[in-house]
């Protein structure tokens, strides 16, 4: 039988006091263990620690340090999981640096390979219209493969999209074939120096269409124009057709960008890779019939001469295939780089890409470069860098 115990004196009763900031820590203590006989019922109550006065709110930095300590402290079973989640959500800077280096490295590598094998092919097969058409065909085939294998999501689009796409695809076609004609006539390095003047055409045509640019942007174009002029005057392999091809390529790509912004506003849900894929497909449909008309009667004879110029027919076929594959891949990587990095980082990387391509082509083809030619190239590329900095800073201020 259980004996009823007398009421506890006030001093022996546990006190319930609520603390202000921290979670109460509960302890257990038997009630009057020295009074109850052995074998009797022992009643257990919760013992609340003595409370302290509520402190004043700490300053923000102290509060942040305290919260960080409490997040990492093991208070209960779930706190370790929360701490690990916080650490996993904040990846170290080293991971971001490696990812950025991988994006740029892949982009630069693919661009260099394209330029080298594109020029190798054109040196023995000087028919840029056919080669440019084949490169667009490879890109179209590549995109169909990605969609069929579901490696790239296929987005269903209406007729309005394809109608609007006709303009940007036409200007893309003009830009691509003009660049290929330039590559067939002059050194790769010289074509890229002239293509560095693309910001000049971008500002001029955008101004014609009603966009305003401050004086800083116009001033940044001065070294671009001066550098390109000096490089053109001192270029050993200068050819007027190659020079105009590079300039027309700039016009084509600038108009493609301007027209895309104006006409594709209602199709922002289409991601960059799918958009470029459809531009490649439509551009191939534009270019191939014209290529047949311009160079079609020379292709068979040109093929025989190209095969005779190399050790094996497969060497020629491999060069052509590599130029097509890497043309699409480096454009694909540029769109993916835009998704991974900021516009400022992309513009700086694009400027440095031209430097890498120029240096690689000079080494690969051993093109002679005069000191003034190298100086003009450096001034033009530096001007492109200044332009990218000014325009990016201007866009950031407008958004702010």
Coordinates of C-alpha atoms in Angstrom, one line a residue:
X1 CA 0.0 0.0 0.0
X2 CA 1.0 3.6 -0.6
X3 CA 1.3 5.9 2.3
X4 CA 0.1 9.4 1.8
X5 CA 2.8 11.9 2.4
X6 CA 2.4 15.2 4.2
X7 CA 2.4 18.3 2.1
X8 CA 5.9 19.4 1.1
X9 CA 7.3 22.5 2.8
X10 CA 7.6 25.6 0.6
X11 CA 11.4 25.4 0.6
X12 CA 11.4 21.9 -0.8
X13 CA 9.1 22.6 -3.6
X14 CA 10.6 23.1 -7.1
X15 CA 10.2 26.6 -8.5
X16 CA 8.9 27.2 -12.1
X17 CA 10.7 30.2 -13.5
X18 CA 10.6 31.0 -17.2
X19 CA 13.9 32.2 -18.8
X20 CA 13.9 34.9 -21.4
X21 CA 16.2 34.0 -24.2
X22 CA 17.5 30.4 -24.0
X23 CA 15.6 27.1 -24.1
X24 CA 15.1 25.7 -20.6
X25 CA 17.2 22.8 -19.6
X26 CA 15.3 20.3 -17.6
X27 CA 16.7 18.1 -14.8
X28 CA 15.1 15.5 -12.8
X29 CA 15.5 15.0 -9.0
X30 CA 13.7 12.6 -6.7
X31 CA 11.3 14.2 -4.3
X32 CA 12.6 13.9 -0.7
X33 CA 14.7 10.8 -1.2
X34 CA 15.9 10.8 2.4
X35 CA 12.3 10.8 3.8
X36 CA 10.6 8.2 1.7
X37 CA 11.4 4.6 2.8
X38 CA 13.0 2.2 0.4
X39 CA 10.6 0.6 -2.0
X40 CA 8.1 3.5 -1.8
X41 CA 6.8 5.5 -4.8
X42 CA 9.2 8.1 -5.9
X43 CA 7.6 11.1 -7.6
X44 CA 9.8 12.9 -10.2
X45 CA 9.3 16.6 -11.1
X46 CA 10.9 18.9 -13.5
X47 CA 13.6 21.1 -12.1
X48 CA 13.8 24.5 -13.8
X49 CA 17.1 26.3 -13.5
X50 CA 17.2 29.7 -11.8
X51 CA 16.4 32.5 -14.3
X52 CA 18.5 35.5 -14.9
X53 CA 17.4 39.0 -15.9
X54 CA 16.7 39.5 -19.6
X55 CA 19.8 41.3 -21.1
X56 CA 19.5 44.3 -23.5
X57 CA 19.4 43.3 -27.2
X58 CA 23.0 42.9 -28.4
X59 CA 24.3 44.9 -31.4
X60 CA 24.0 43.4 -34.9
X61 CA 27.5 42.0 -35.1
X62 CA 27.4 40.5 -31.7
X63 CA 24.0 39.0 -32.4
X64 CA 25.2 37.5 -35.7
X65 CA 28.2 35.9 -33.9
X66 CA 25.9 34.5 -31.2
X67 CA 23.5 33.1 -33.7
X68 CA 26.3 31.4 -35.6
X69 CA 27.6 29.9 -32.3
X70 CA 24.2 28.6 -31.4
X71 CA 23.6 27.1 -34.9
X72 CA 26.8 25.1 -34.6
X73 CA 26.3 24.1 -30.9
X74 CA 24.8 20.7 -30.3
X75 CA 21.7 21.4 -28.3
X76 CA 19.4 18.6 -29.6
X77 CA 19.4 15.9 -32.2
X78 CA 18.4 18.1 -35.0
X79 CA 21.0 20.9 -34.6
X80 CA 23.8 18.9 -36.2
X81 CA 21.7 18.4 -39.3
X82 CA 20.8 22.1 -39.4
X83 CA 24.5 23.0 -39.1
X84 CA 25.5 20.6 -41.9
X85 CA 22.7 22.1 -44.1
X86 CA 24.0 25.6 -43.6
X87 CA 27.5 24.6 -44.5
X88 CA 26.3 22.7 -47.6
X89 CA 24.3 25.8 -48.8
X90 CA 27.4 28.0 -48.7
X91 CA 29.9 26.3 -50.9
X92 CA 33.6 27.4 -50.6
X93 CA 35.0 30.0 -52.9
X94 CA 37.4 27.4 -54.3
X95 CA 34.5 25.5 -55.9
X96 CA 33.2 28.7 -57.6
X97 CA 36.7 29.5 -58.9
X98 CA 37.2 26.0 -60.3
X99 CA 33.8 26.2 -62.0
X100 CA 34.5 29.6 -63.5
X101 CA 37.9 28.3 -64.8
X102 CA 36.3 25.3 -66.4
X103 CA 33.7 27.4 -68.2
X104 CA 36.3 29.8 -69.6
X105 CA 38.8 27.0 -70.4
X106 CA 36.2 25.0 -72.3
X107 CA 35.0 28.1 -74.2
X108 CA 38.5 29.2 -75.2
X109 CA 39.6 25.7 -76.1
X110 CA 36.7 25.1 -78.4
X111 CA 37.1 28.5 -80.1
X112 CA 40.8 28.0 -80.7
X113 CA 40.2 24.5 -82.2
X114 CA 37.5 25.9 -84.5
X115 CA 39.7 28.7 -85.8
X116 CA 42.7 26.5 -86.4
X117 CA 40.8 23.7 -88.3
X118 CA 38.6 26.2 -90.1
X119 CA 41.7 28.0 -91.5
X120 CA 43.5 24.7 -92.2
X121 CA 40.5 23.6 -94.3
X122 CA 40.2 26.9 -96.1
X123 CA 43.9 26.8 -97.0
X124 CA 43.5 23.7 -99.1
X125 CA 39.7 24.1 -99.9
X126 CA 39.1 27.8 -100.6
X127 CA 35.3 27.6 -100.8
X128 CA 33.9 29.4 -97.7
X129 CA 30.3 29.2 -98.8
X130 CA 30.3 25.4 -98.7
X131 CA 32.2 25.2 -95.5
X132 CA 30.0 27.8 -93.7
X133 CA 26.9 25.8 -94.9
X134 CA 28.4 22.6 -93.6
X135 CA 29.1 24.1 -90.2
X136 CA 25.5 25.3 -89.9
X137 CA 24.3 21.8 -90.9
X138 CA 26.5 20.2 -88.2
X139 CA 24.9 22.6 -85.6
X140 CA 21.4 21.7 -86.8
X141 CA 22.1 18.0 -86.7
X142 CA 23.7 18.4 -83.2
X143 CA 20.6 20.1 -81.9
X144 CA 18.2 17.5 -83.4
X145 CA 20.4 14.9 -81.6
X146 CA 20.1 16.7 -78.3
X147 CA 16.3 17.0 -78.6
X148 CA 15.9 13.4 -79.7
X149 CA 18.0 12.1 -76.8
X150 CA 16.3 14.5 -74.3
X151 CA 19.6 15.9 -73.2
X152 CA 18.2 19.3 -74.1
X153 CA 14.6 20.0 -73.3
X154 CA 12.6 20.6 -76.5
X155 CA 10.3 23.6 -76.3
X156 CA 7.1 23.6 -78.4
X157 CA 6.9 26.8 -80.3
X158 CA 4.2 28.4 -82.5
X159 CA 4.3 29.8 -86.0
X160 CA 4.7 33.3 -84.7
X161 CA 8.1 32.4 -83.2
X162 CA 9.4 31.0 -86.5
X163 CA 8.1 34.0 -88.4
X164 CA 9.9 36.4 -86.0
X165 CA 13.0 34.3 -86.1
X166 CA 13.5 34.9 -89.8
X167 CA 15.1 38.3 -89.3
X168 CA 17.7 37.3 -86.7
X169 CA 18.6 34.2 -88.6
X170 CA 19.1 36.1 -91.8
X171 CA 21.5 38.5 -90.1
X172 CA 23.3 35.6 -88.4
X173 CA 23.8 34.0 -91.8
X174 CA 25.3 37.2 -93.2
X175 CA 27.6 37.5 -90.2
X176 CA 28.8 33.9 -90.4
X177 CA 29.4 33.7 -94.2
X178 CA 31.2 37.1 -94.2
X179 CA 33.5 35.9 -91.4
X180 CA 34.3 32.7 -93.3
X181 CA 35.1 34.7 -96.5
X182 CA 37.4 36.9 -94.4
X183 CA 39.1 33.8 -92.9
X184 CA 39.7 32.4 -96.4
X185 CA 41.5 35.6 -97.6
X186 CA 43.6 36.9 -94.6
X187 CA 45.2 35.6 -91.5
X188 CA 43.0 34.5 -88.6
X189 CA 44.7 37.1 -86.3
X190 CA 43.9 40.0 -88.7
X191 CA 40.2 38.9 -89.0
X192 CA 39.8 38.8 -85.2
X193 CA 41.4 42.3 -84.8
X194 CA 38.9 43.7 -87.3
X195 CA 36.1 41.8 -85.6
X196 CA 37.1 43.5 -82.4
X197 CA 35.5 46.7 -83.9
X198 CA 32.0 45.2 -83.5
X199 CA 31.2 47.7 -80.6
X200 CA 31.6 50.6 -83.0
X201 CA 28.9 49.2 -85.3
X202 CA 26.8 48.3 -82.3
X203 CA 26.8 51.9 -81.0
X204 CA 26.2 53.4 -84.4
X205 CA 23.3 51.2 -85.4
X206 CA 21.7 51.4 -81.9
X207 CA 21.9 55.2 -82.1
X208 CA 20.2 55.1 -85.5
X209 CA 17.4 53.0 -83.9
X210 CA 16.9 55.6 -81.2
X211 CA 19.1 54.5 -78.3
X212 CA 21.2 57.1 -76.4
X213 CA 24.8 56.6 -75.4
X214 CA 26.8 58.9 -73.0
X215 CA 30.1 60.5 -74.0
X216 CA 32.1 57.9 -72.1
X217 CA 30.8 55.2 -74.5
X218 CA 31.7 57.2 -77.6
X219 CA 35.2 57.9 -76.2
X220 CA 35.8 54.2 -75.6
X221 CA 35.4 53.6 -79.3
X222 CA 38.4 55.9 -80.3
X223 CA 41.1 53.3 -79.4
X224 CA 39.1 50.6 -81.2
X225 CA 39.0 52.6 -84.4
X226 CA 42.6 53.8 -84.1
X227 CA 43.9 50.3 -83.3
X228 CA 42.1 48.6 -86.2
X229 CA 43.3 51.2 -88.6
X230 CA 46.9 50.8 -87.5
X231 CA 46.6 47.0 -87.7
X232 CA 45.1 47.2 -91.2
X233 CA 47.8 49.5 -92.6
X234 CA 50.6 47.3 -91.3
X235 CA 49.1 43.9 -91.9
X236 CA 51.3 41.6 -94.0
X237 CA 48.5 39.5 -95.4
X238 CA 46.1 42.4 -96.1
X239 CA 43.4 41.7 -98.6
X240 CA 40.6 44.1 -99.4
X241 CA 38.0 41.2 -99.7
X242 CA 39.1 39.8 -96.4
X243 CA 39.0 43.2 -94.7
X244 CA 35.4 43.9 -96.0
X245 CA 34.3 40.4 -95.0
X246 CA 35.3 41.0 -91.4
X247 CA 33.5 44.4 -91.4
X248 CA 30.3 43.0 -92.9
X249 CA 30.4 40.2 -90.4
X250 CA 30.3 42.8 -87.6
X251 CA 27.4 44.5 -89.2
X252 CA 25.5 41.2 -89.6
X253 CA 26.0 40.1 -86.0
X254 CA 25.2 43.6 -84.6
X255 CA 21.9 43.7 -86.6
X256 CA 21.1 40.2 -85.4
X257 CA 21.5 41.3 -81.8
X258 CA 19.4 44.5 -82.2
X259 CA 16.7 42.8 -84.2
X260 CA 16.5 39.9 -81.7
X261 CA 15.9 42.3 -78.8
X262 CA 13.1 44.0 -80.7
X263 CA 11.4 41.0 -82.2
X264 CA 11.8 38.3 -79.6
X265 CA 10.4 40.1 -76.6
X266 CA 7.4 37.8 -76.4
X267 CA 9.6 34.6 -76.4
X268 CA 11.8 35.2 -73.4
X269 CA 10.8 31.7 -72.2
X270 CA 13.0 30.2 -74.9
X271 CA 16.4 29.4 -73.4
X272 CA 19.6 30.5 -75.1
X273 CA 20.7 27.1 -76.4
X274 CA 17.3 26.3 -78.0
X275 CA 17.2 29.8 -79.6
X276 CA 20.7 29.4 -81.0
X277 CA 19.8 25.9 -82.3
X278 CA 16.8 27.2 -84.2
X279 CA 18.9 30.1 -85.6
X280 CA 21.4 27.6 -86.9
X281 CA 18.7 25.5 -88.6
X282 CA 17.0 28.5 -90.3
X283 CA 20.4 29.9 -91.3
X284 CA 21.4 26.7 -92.9
X285 CA 18.2 26.8 -95.0
X286 CA 19.1 30.4 -96.0
X287 CA 22.7 29.7 -96.9
X288 CA 22.9 26.4 -98.6
X289 CA 20.9 27.3 -101.7
X290 CA 23.0 30.4 -102.2
X291 CA 26.2 28.4 -101.7
X292 CA 25.1 26.0 -104.4
X293 CA 24.6 28.9 -106.8
X294 CA 27.9 30.7 -105.9
X295 CA 30.3 27.8 -105.6
X296 CA 28.5 24.6 -106.5
X297 CA 30.2 24.0 -109.8
X298 CA 33.7 24.2 -108.2
X299 CA 33.1 21.8 -105.3
X300 CA 34.1 18.5 -106.9
X301 CA 37.3 19.9 -108.4
X302 CA 38.1 21.6 -105.1
X303 CA 37.6 18.4 -103.2
X304 CA 40.1 16.6 -105.5
X305 CA 42.7 19.3 -105.1
X306 CA 42.2 19.3 -101.3
X307 CA 42.7 15.6 -101.0
X308 CA 45.8 15.8 -103.2
X309 CA 47.3 18.5 -100.9
X310 CA 47.2 16.3 -97.8
X311 CA 48.5 12.8 -96.9
X312 CA 45.1 11.1 -96.7
X313 CA 41.5 11.9 -97.7
X314 CA 40.5 11.3 -94.1
X315 CA 42.7 14.1 -93.0
X316 CA 40.7 16.5 -95.1
X317 CA 37.4 15.1 -94.0
X318 CA 38.5 15.2 -90.3
X319 CA 39.5 18.9 -90.6
X320 CA 36.1 19.7 -92.2
X321 CA 34.2 17.8 -89.5
X322 CA 36.2 19.3 -86.6
X323 CA 35.5 22.8 -88.0
X324 CA 31.8 22.1 -88.0
X325 CA 31.6 20.4 -84.6
X326 CA 33.7 23.0 -82.8
X327 CA 31.9 25.9 -84.4
X328 CA 28.7 24.8 -82.8
X329 CA 30.3 23.8 -79.5
X330 CA 32.0 27.1 -78.9
X331 CA 28.8 29.0 -79.6
X332 CA 26.9 26.6 -77.3
X333 CA 29.5 27.2 -74.6
X334 CA 29.1 30.9 -74.9
X335 CA 25.4 30.7 -74.2
X336 CA 26.0 28.4 -71.3
X337 CA 28.7 30.7 -69.9
X338 CA 26.1 33.5 -69.9
X339 CA 24.0 31.4 -67.6
X340 CA 26.9 30.8 -65.2
X341 CA 28.6 34.2 -64.9
X342 CA 27.7 37.8 -64.7
X343 CA 27.6 40.0 -67.9
X344 CA 30.7 41.9 -66.7
X345 CA 32.7 38.7 -66.3
X346 CA 31.4 37.5 -69.7
X347 CA 32.4 40.7 -71.5
X348 CA 35.9 40.6 -70.0
X349 CA 36.2 36.9 -70.9
X350 CA 35.0 37.6 -74.5
X351 CA 37.7 40.2 -74.9
X352 CA 40.4 37.9 -73.5
X353 CA 39.1 35.2 -75.8
X354 CA 40.2 37.2 -78.8
X355 CA 43.6 37.6 -77.3
X356 CA 43.9 33.8 -76.8
X357 CA 42.7 33.1 -80.4
X358 CA 45.1 35.6 -81.9
X359 CA 48.1 34.3 -80.0
X360 CA 47.1 30.7 -80.8
X361 CA 46.7 31.3 -84.5
X362 CA 50.0 33.1 -84.7
X363 CA 51.7 30.2 -83.1
X364 CA 49.9 27.6 -85.2
X365 CA 50.4 29.2 -88.6
X366 CA 53.6 31.2 -87.8
X367 CA 52.2 34.4 -89.3
X368 CA 54.7 37.2 -89.5
X369 CA 53.7 40.2 -87.3
X370 CA 55.3 43.6 -87.5
X371 CA 55.7 45.7 -84.3
X372 CA 53.2 48.3 -85.4
X373 CA 50.8 45.6 -86.3
X374 CA 51.0 44.1 -82.9
X375 CA 50.7 47.6 -81.3
X376 CA 47.5 48.3 -83.3
X377 CA 46.0 44.9 -82.4
X378 CA 46.7 45.6 -78.7
X379 CA 45.2 49.1 -78.8
X380 CA 42.0 47.8 -80.6
X381 CA 41.5 45.0 -78.0
X382 CA 42.2 47.3 -75.1
X383 CA 39.5 49.6 -76.6
X384 CA 37.1 46.7 -76.7
X385 CA 37.8 46.0 -73.0
X386 CA 37.2 49.7 -72.1
X387 CA 33.9 49.6 -74.0
X388 CA 32.7 46.5 -72.2
X389 CA 33.6 48.1 -68.8
X390 CA 31.8 51.4 -69.6
X391 CA 28.6 49.8 -71.0
X392 CA 28.3 47.2 -68.2
X393 CA 28.8 49.9 -65.6
X394 CA 26.1 52.0 -67.4
X395 CA 23.6 49.1 -67.4
X396 CA 24.3 48.5 -63.6
X397 CA 23.5 52.2 -62.8
X398 CA 20.3 52.1 -64.9
X399 CA 19.1 49.0 -63.0
X400 CA 19.9 50.6 -59.7

